[in-house]
Amino acid sequence: MNALILVDLQNDFVLGGALAVPQGDEVIEVANARMADFPLVVATQDWHPADHGSFAENHPGRQPGDVIHLHGLKQILWPVHCVQETSGAALVPGLNTDGVHEVVRKGTDPRVDSYSGFFDNGRKQATGMTDLLRARGVKHVTIMGLALDYCVKFTALDAISEGFKVALLTDGSRPVDLKPGDGERAVDEMFALGVEIL
Ligand code: VGL
Ligand code: ZN
């Protein structure tokens, strides 16, 4: 059984959003076109409390892009984004949510970020994604979404480490590219660790 994981297709990651991924809106039609091919479609949602430690605003004197240590982990600071219950955190209106069967939220602990849809960055708390997939008999996952070089990459690598066969839909993903080439390097890394690149 093959599941489609749609990573962070939320208003804050597309045009006009707080952490807009260039051309991020282009992947929505890819998601809508592909979802019917999968018996299980899971969307992840970045879902931060307002006091989240990944927000530059919560560290006086710091700017987005700065790197700090947050409770023992390296943390890139981001603009305030995907705050729980705000429109920025909502799934994009163009997404056919009738075709989405489950939503998995992440990044709810203010002390630790969670790029992956499976675990926080410290790998201490599971989101429930693995249990959900295993309960449905899922063996293969196909992953796409935003952003290719952060949440998509870490979701794909955790899916591999959790024992799933993993494919990446590149045309359904876009990078933030904080540094030029980050997206391509992310694809290389995923390929090297066993992700099939579609
Ligand atoms: C993401 C940075 C911060 C992502 C989420 O969805 O890739 N990136 N939070
Ligand atoms: Zn986030």
PDB file of C-alpha atoms and ligand atoms in Angstrom:
ATOM      1  CA  MET A   1       0.000   0.000   0.000  1.00  0.00           C
ATOM      2  CA  ASN A   2       1.361   3.350  -1.120  1.00  0.00           C
ATOM      3  CA  ALA A   3       0.607   6.623   0.652  1.00  0.00           C
ATOM      4  CA  LEU A   4       1.091  10.174  -0.576  1.00  0.00           C
ATOM      5  CA  ILE A   5       2.538  12.596   1.984  1.00  0.00           C
ATOM      6  CA  LEU A   6       1.893  16.261   1.219  1.00  0.00           C
ATOM      7  CA  VAL A   7       4.355  18.318   3.213  1.00  0.00           C
ATOM      8  CA  ASP A   8       3.344  21.716   4.594  1.00  0.00           C
ATOM      9  CA  LEU A   9       1.065  22.970   1.801  1.00  0.00           C
ATOM     10  CA  GLN A  10       0.169  25.958   3.974  1.00  0.00           C
ATOM     11  CA  ASN A  11      -0.512  29.629   3.267  1.00  0.00           C
ATOM     12  CA  ASP A  12       2.667  30.844   4.958  1.00  0.00           C
ATOM     13  CA  PHE A  13       4.805  28.810   2.541  1.00  0.00           C
ATOM     14  CA  VAL A  14       3.254  30.168  -0.667  1.00  0.00           C
ATOM     15  CA  LEU A  15       3.088  33.570  -2.358  1.00  0.00           C
ATOM     16  CA  GLY A  16       2.239  36.278   0.177  1.00  0.00           C
ATOM     17  CA  GLY A  17       3.028  34.022   3.142  1.00  0.00           C
ATOM     18  CA  ALA A  18       5.422  34.774   5.998  1.00  0.00           C
ATOM     19  CA  LEU A  19       7.977  32.203   4.790  1.00  0.00           C
ATOM     20  CA  ALA A  20       7.055  32.015   1.114  1.00  0.00           C
ATOM     21  CA  VAL A  21       8.903  29.368  -0.865  1.00  0.00           C
ATOM     22  CA  PRO A  22       9.663  30.624  -4.411  1.00  0.00           C
ATOM     23  CA  GLN A  23       7.145  29.106  -6.863  1.00  0.00           C
ATOM     24  CA  GLY A  24       5.609  27.236  -3.935  1.00  0.00           C
ATOM     25  CA  ASP A  25       2.091  27.752  -5.275  1.00  0.00           C
ATOM     26  CA  GLU A  26       2.980  25.713  -8.386  1.00  0.00           C
ATOM     27  CA  VAL A  27       2.972  22.452  -6.460  1.00  0.00           C
ATOM     28  CA  ILE A  28      -0.688  22.658  -5.457  1.00  0.00           C
ATOM     29  CA  GLU A  29      -1.939  21.515  -8.852  1.00  0.00           C
ATOM     30  CA  VAL A  30       0.558  18.636  -8.721  1.00  0.00           C
ATOM     31  CA  ALA A  31      -0.871  17.559  -5.354  1.00  0.00           C
ATOM     32  CA  ASN A  32      -4.443  17.808  -6.635  1.00  0.00           C
ATOM     33  CA  ALA A  33      -3.586  15.844  -9.786  1.00  0.00           C
ATOM     34  CA  ARG A  34      -1.826  13.027  -7.951  1.00  0.00           C
ATOM     35  CA  MET A  35      -3.932  12.455  -4.851  1.00  0.00           C
ATOM     36  CA  ALA A  36      -6.519  10.280  -6.584  1.00  0.00           C
ATOM     37  CA  ASP A  37      -3.763   7.733  -7.361  1.00  0.00           C
ATOM     38  CA  PHE A  38      -3.229   6.973  -3.661  1.00  0.00           C
ATOM     39  CA  PRO A  39      -5.487   5.057  -1.265  1.00  0.00           C
ATOM     40  CA  LEU A  40      -4.093   7.150   1.607  1.00  0.00           C
ATOM     41  CA  VAL A  41      -3.177  10.840   1.447  1.00  0.00           C
ATOM     42  CA  VAL A  42      -1.628  12.446   4.523  1.00  0.00           C
ATOM     43  CA  ALA A  43      -0.948  16.173   4.781  1.00  0.00           C
ATOM     44  CA  THR A  44       1.518  17.531   7.284  1.00  0.00           C
ATOM     45  CA  GLN A  45       0.959  20.902   8.885  1.00  0.00           C
ATOM     46  CA  ASP A  46       3.653  23.024  10.520  1.00  0.00           C
ATOM     47  CA  TRP A  47       1.785  24.077  13.668  1.00  0.00           C
ATOM     48  CA  HIS A  48       3.745  26.333  15.977  1.00  0.00           C
ATOM     49  CA  PRO A  49       2.735  28.065  19.213  1.00  0.00           C
ATOM     50  CA  ALA A  50       3.400  31.831  19.119  1.00  0.00           C
ATOM     51  CA  ASP A  51       6.320  31.440  21.555  1.00  0.00           C
ATOM     52  CA  HIS A  52       8.096  28.923  19.344  1.00  0.00           C
ATOM     53  CA  GLY A  53      11.886  28.896  19.695  1.00  0.00           C
ATOM     54  CA  SER A  54      12.450  28.830  15.909  1.00  0.00           C
ATOM     55  CA  PHE A  55      11.051  32.360  15.523  1.00  0.00           C
ATOM     56  CA  ALA A  56      13.720  35.085  15.352  1.00  0.00           C
ATOM     57  CA  GLU A  57      11.237  37.442  16.991  1.00  0.00           C
ATOM     58  CA  ASN A  58      11.401  35.378  20.186  1.00  0.00           C
ATOM     59  CA  HIS A  59      15.173  35.996  20.486  1.00  0.00           C
ATOM     60  CA  PRO A  60      15.842  39.708  21.042  1.00  0.00           C
ATOM     61  CA  GLY A  61      18.580  41.015  18.735  1.00  0.00           C
ATOM     62  CA  ARG A  62      18.357  38.052  16.355  1.00  0.00           C
ATOM     63  CA  GLN A  63      17.297  38.093  12.706  1.00  0.00           C
ATOM     64  CA  PRO A  64      15.776  35.419  10.478  1.00  0.00           C
ATOM     65  CA  GLY A  65      18.621  33.348   9.048  1.00  0.00           C
ATOM     66  CA  ASP A  66      20.729  33.558  12.216  1.00  0.00           C
ATOM     67  CA  VAL A  67      21.756  30.219  13.684  1.00  0.00           C
ATOM     68  CA  ILE A  68      21.523  29.686  17.438  1.00  0.00           C
ATOM     69  CA  HIS A  69      21.598  26.795  19.846  1.00  0.00           C
ATOM     70  CA  LEU A  70      18.121  25.957  21.038  1.00  0.00           C
ATOM     71  CA  HIS A  71      18.065  23.542  23.990  1.00  0.00           C
ATOM     72  CA  GLY A  72      21.166  21.815  22.665  1.00  0.00           C
ATOM     73  CA  LEU A  73      20.307  21.731  18.952  1.00  0.00           C
ATOM     74  CA  LYS A  74      21.469  24.009  16.151  1.00  0.00           C
ATOM     75  CA  GLN A  75      18.514  26.077  15.032  1.00  0.00           C
ATOM     76  CA  ILE A  76      18.075  28.367  12.028  1.00  0.00           C
ATOM     77  CA  LEU A  77      15.840  31.243  13.011  1.00  0.00           C
ATOM     78  CA  TRP A  78      12.799  31.855  10.817  1.00  0.00           C
ATOM     79  CA  PRO A  79      10.241  34.619  10.512  1.00  0.00           C
ATOM     80  CA  VAL A  80       7.097  33.991  12.558  1.00  0.00           C
ATOM     81  CA  HIS A  81       5.132  31.439  10.502  1.00  0.00           C
ATOM     82  CA  CYS A  82       2.424  28.809  10.768  1.00  0.00           C
ATOM     83  CA  VAL A  83       1.171  29.922  14.148  1.00  0.00           C
ATOM     84  CA  GLN A  84      -1.572  27.580  15.370  1.00  0.00           C
ATOM     85  CA  GLU A  85      -5.102  28.594  14.338  1.00  0.00           C
ATOM     86  CA  THR A  86      -3.930  31.486  12.113  1.00  0.00           C
ATOM     87  CA  SER A  87      -4.684  31.694   8.395  1.00  0.00           C
ATOM     88  CA  GLY A  88      -0.953  31.368   7.680  1.00  0.00           C
ATOM     89  CA  ALA A  89      -1.040  27.882   9.164  1.00  0.00           C
ATOM     90  CA  ALA A  90      -4.101  26.780   7.187  1.00  0.00           C
ATOM     91  CA  LEU A  91      -3.755  24.433   4.238  1.00  0.00           C
ATOM     92  CA  VAL A  92      -3.779  26.471   1.014  1.00  0.00           C
ATOM     93  CA  PRO A  93      -7.307  27.078  -0.237  1.00  0.00           C
ATOM     94  CA  GLY A  94      -6.493  25.660  -3.694  1.00  0.00           C
ATOM     95  CA  LEU A  95      -5.684  22.253  -2.242  1.00  0.00           C
ATOM     96  CA  ASN A  96      -8.420  19.665  -2.716  1.00  0.00           C
ATOM     97  CA  THR A  97      -8.780  18.767   0.961  1.00  0.00           C
ATOM     98  CA  ASP A  98     -11.573  16.285   0.132  1.00  0.00           C
ATOM     99  CA  GLY A  99      -8.753  14.096  -1.156  1.00  0.00           C
ATOM    100  CA  VAL A 100      -6.716  14.421   2.063  1.00  0.00           C
ATOM    101  CA  HIS A 101      -7.489  11.624   4.536  1.00  0.00           C
ATOM    102  CA  GLU A 102      -5.312  12.560   7.495  1.00  0.00           C
ATOM    103  CA  VAL A 103      -3.484  15.624   8.797  1.00  0.00           C
ATOM    104  CA  VAL A 104      -0.371  15.269  10.948  1.00  0.00           C
ATOM    105  CA  ARG A 105       0.736  18.352  12.862  1.00  0.00           C
ATOM    106  CA  LYS A 106       4.302  19.068  13.926  1.00  0.00           C
ATOM    107  CA  GLY A 107       6.370  21.780  15.579  1.00  0.00           C
ATOM    108  CA  THR A 108       3.984  22.182  18.501  1.00  0.00           C
ATOM    109  CA  ASP A 109       6.678  22.057  21.202  1.00  0.00           C
ATOM    110  CA  PRO A 110       8.119  25.575  21.644  1.00  0.00           C
ATOM    111  CA  ARG A 111      11.496  24.136  22.672  1.00  0.00           C
ATOM    112  CA  VAL A 112      12.275  22.184  19.518  1.00  0.00           C
ATOM    113  CA  ASP A 113      11.659  22.542  15.779  1.00  0.00           C
ATOM    114  CA  SER A 114      10.229  19.747  13.690  1.00  0.00           C
ATOM    115  CA  TYR A 115      11.096  19.729  10.015  1.00  0.00           C
ATOM    116  CA  SER A 116      10.163  16.091   9.602  1.00  0.00           C
ATOM    117  CA  GLY A 117       6.599  14.865   9.606  1.00  0.00           C
ATOM    118  CA  PHE A 118       7.742  11.907  11.729  1.00  0.00           C
ATOM    119  CA  PHE A 119       9.864  13.289  14.590  1.00  0.00           C
ATOM    120  CA  ASP A 120      11.038  16.575  16.071  1.00  0.00           C
ATOM    121  CA  ASN A 121      14.580  17.634  15.194  1.00  0.00           C
ATOM    122  CA  GLY A 122      15.892  16.073  18.409  1.00  0.00           C
ATOM    123  CA  ARG A 123      14.085  12.821  17.528  1.00  0.00           C
ATOM    124  CA  LYS A 124      12.520  12.789  20.993  1.00  0.00           C
ATOM    125  CA  GLN A 125       8.805  13.005  20.167  1.00  0.00           C
ATOM    126  CA  ALA A 126       7.047  11.135  17.395  1.00  0.00           C
ATOM    127  CA  THR A 127       4.170  12.860  15.617  1.00  0.00           C
ATOM    128  CA  GLY A 128       2.209   9.637  15.169  1.00  0.00           C
ATOM    129  CA  MET A 129       2.968   9.443  11.437  1.00  0.00           C
ATOM    130  CA  THR A 130       4.722   6.055  11.646  1.00  0.00           C
ATOM    131  CA  ASP A 131       1.881   4.479  13.650  1.00  0.00           C
ATOM    132  CA  LEU A 132      -0.722   5.920  11.314  1.00  0.00           C
ATOM    133  CA  LEU A 133       1.051   4.554   8.231  1.00  0.00           C
ATOM    134  CA  ARG A 134       1.766   1.157   9.735  1.00  0.00           C
ATOM    135  CA  ALA A 135      -1.827   0.790  10.951  1.00  0.00           C
ATOM    136  CA  ARG A 136      -2.949   1.178   7.306  1.00  0.00           C
ATOM    137  CA  GLY A 137      -0.412  -1.327   6.028  1.00  0.00           C
ATOM    138  CA  VAL A 138       1.615   1.299   4.199  1.00  0.00           C
ATOM    139  CA  LYS A 139       4.955   0.085   2.862  1.00  0.00           C
ATOM    140  CA  HIS A 140       5.712   2.787   0.272  1.00  0.00           C
ATOM    141  CA  VAL A 141       5.422   6.536   0.678  1.00  0.00           C
ATOM    142  CA  THR A 142       5.585   9.150  -2.049  1.00  0.00           C
ATOM    143  CA  ILE A 143       6.531  12.568  -0.711  1.00  0.00           C
ATOM    144  CA  MET A 144       6.164  16.079  -2.135  1.00  0.00           C
ATOM    145  CA  GLY A 145       5.654  19.626  -0.909  1.00  0.00           C
ATOM    146  CA  LEU A 146       7.364  22.534   0.782  1.00  0.00           C
ATOM    147  CA  ALA A 147      10.113  23.134   1.396  1.00  0.00           C
ATOM    148  CA  LEU A 148      12.249  20.640  -0.525  1.00  0.00           C
ATOM    149  CA  ASP A 149      15.446  21.472   1.396  1.00  0.00           C
ATOM    150  CA  TYR A 150      13.852  21.386   4.862  1.00  0.00           C
ATOM    151  CA  CYS A 151      10.597  19.683   5.688  1.00  0.00           C
ATOM    152  CA  VAL A 152      10.393  17.513   2.561  1.00  0.00           C
ATOM    153  CA  LYS A 153      13.995  16.337   2.941  1.00  0.00           C
ATOM    154  CA  PHE A 154      13.738  15.495   6.634  1.00  0.00           C
ATOM    155  CA  THR A 155      10.376  13.797   6.165  1.00  0.00           C
ATOM    156  CA  ALA A 156      11.834  11.628   3.382  1.00  0.00           C
ATOM    157  CA  LEU A 157      14.944  10.723   5.389  1.00  0.00           C
ATOM    158  CA  ASP A 158      12.906   9.799   8.464  1.00  0.00           C
ATOM    159  CA  ALA A 159      10.580   7.720   6.295  1.00  0.00           C
ATOM    160  CA  ILE A 160      13.643   5.767   5.109  1.00  0.00           C
ATOM    161  CA  SER A 161      14.864   5.317   8.682  1.00  0.00           C
ATOM    162  CA  GLU A 162      11.400   4.112   9.704  1.00  0.00           C
ATOM    163  CA  GLY A 163      11.666   1.355   7.112  1.00  0.00           C
ATOM    164  CA  PHE A 164       9.425   2.641   4.324  1.00  0.00           C
ATOM    165  CA  LYS A 165      10.280   2.603   0.636  1.00  0.00           C
ATOM    166  CA  VAL A 166      10.353   6.279  -0.295  1.00  0.00           C
ATOM    167  CA  ALA A 167       9.925   8.232  -3.519  1.00  0.00           C
ATOM    168  CA  LEU A 168      10.235  11.990  -3.963  1.00  0.00           C
ATOM    169  CA  LEU A 169       8.017  13.864  -6.427  1.00  0.00           C
ATOM    170  CA  THR A 170      10.417  16.589  -7.508  1.00  0.00           C
ATOM    171  CA  ASP A 171       7.893  18.434  -9.655  1.00  0.00           C
ATOM    172  CA  GLY A 172       5.665  18.659  -6.589  1.00  0.00           C
ATOM    173  CA  SER A 173       8.394  20.196  -4.413  1.00  0.00           C
ATOM    174  CA  ARG A 174      10.230  23.542  -4.272  1.00  0.00           C
ATOM    175  CA  PRO A 175      13.216  24.616  -2.148  1.00  0.00           C
ATOM    176  CA  VAL A 176      13.653  27.735  -0.015  1.00  0.00           C
ATOM    177  CA  ASP A 177      17.269  27.882  -1.275  1.00  0.00           C
ATOM    178  CA  LEU A 178      18.569  30.052   1.569  1.00  0.00           C
ATOM    179  CA  LYS A 179      21.877  29.224  -0.097  1.00  0.00           C
ATOM    180  CA  PRO A 180      21.738  28.712  -3.874  1.00  0.00           C
ATOM    181  CA  GLY A 181      21.896  24.996  -4.625  1.00  0.00           C
ATOM    182  CA  ASP A 182      20.334  23.868  -1.325  1.00  0.00           C
ATOM    183  CA  GLY A 183      17.496  22.211  -3.235  1.00  0.00           C
ATOM    184  CA  GLU A 184      19.829  20.241  -5.491  1.00  0.00           C
ATOM    185  CA  ARG A 185      21.989  19.202  -2.552  1.00  0.00           C
ATOM    186  CA  ALA A 186      18.883  18.031  -0.708  1.00  0.00           C
ATOM    187  CA  VAL A 187      17.906  15.835  -3.684  1.00  0.00           C
ATOM    188  CA  ASP A 188      21.455  14.390  -3.845  1.00  0.00           C
ATOM    189  CA  GLU A 189      21.338  13.607  -0.130  1.00  0.00           C
ATOM    190  CA  MET A 190      17.952  11.935  -0.385  1.00  0.00           C
ATOM    191  CA  PHE A 191      19.109   9.867  -3.383  1.00  0.00           C
ATOM    192  CA  ALA A 192      22.273   8.793  -1.545  1.00  0.00           C
ATOM    193  CA  LEU A 193      20.182   7.577   1.374  1.00  0.00           C
ATOM    194  CA  GLY A 194      17.861   5.499  -0.763  1.00  0.00           C
ATOM    195  CA  VAL A 195      15.053   7.815  -1.851  1.00  0.00           C
ATOM    196  CA  GLU A 196      13.802   7.176  -5.374  1.00  0.00           C
ATOM    197  CA  ILE A 197      13.767  10.452  -7.277  1.00  0.00           C
ATOM    198  CA  LEU A 198      10.751  10.807  -9.581  1.00  0.00           C
TER     199      LEU A 198
HETATM  200  C1  VGL B   1       9.736  24.667   7.118  1.00  0.00           C
HETATM  201  C2  VGL B   1      11.282  26.134   7.936  1.00  0.00           C
HETATM  202  C3  VGL B   1      10.578  26.256   9.112  1.00  0.00           C
HETATM  203  C4  VGL B   1       9.301  23.800   5.981  1.00  0.00           C
HETATM  204  C5  VGL B   1       9.019  24.768   8.290  1.00  0.00           C
HETATM  205  O1  VGL B   1       8.087  23.494   5.873  1.00  0.00           O
HETATM  206  O2  VGL B   1      10.162  23.411   5.170  1.00  0.00           O
HETATM  207  N1  VGL B   1      10.867  25.341   6.951  1.00  0.00           N
HETATM  208  N2  VGL B   1       9.450  25.566   9.276  1.00  0.00           N
HETATM  209 ZN    ZN B   2       8.252  25.900  10.990  1.00  0.00          ZN
END
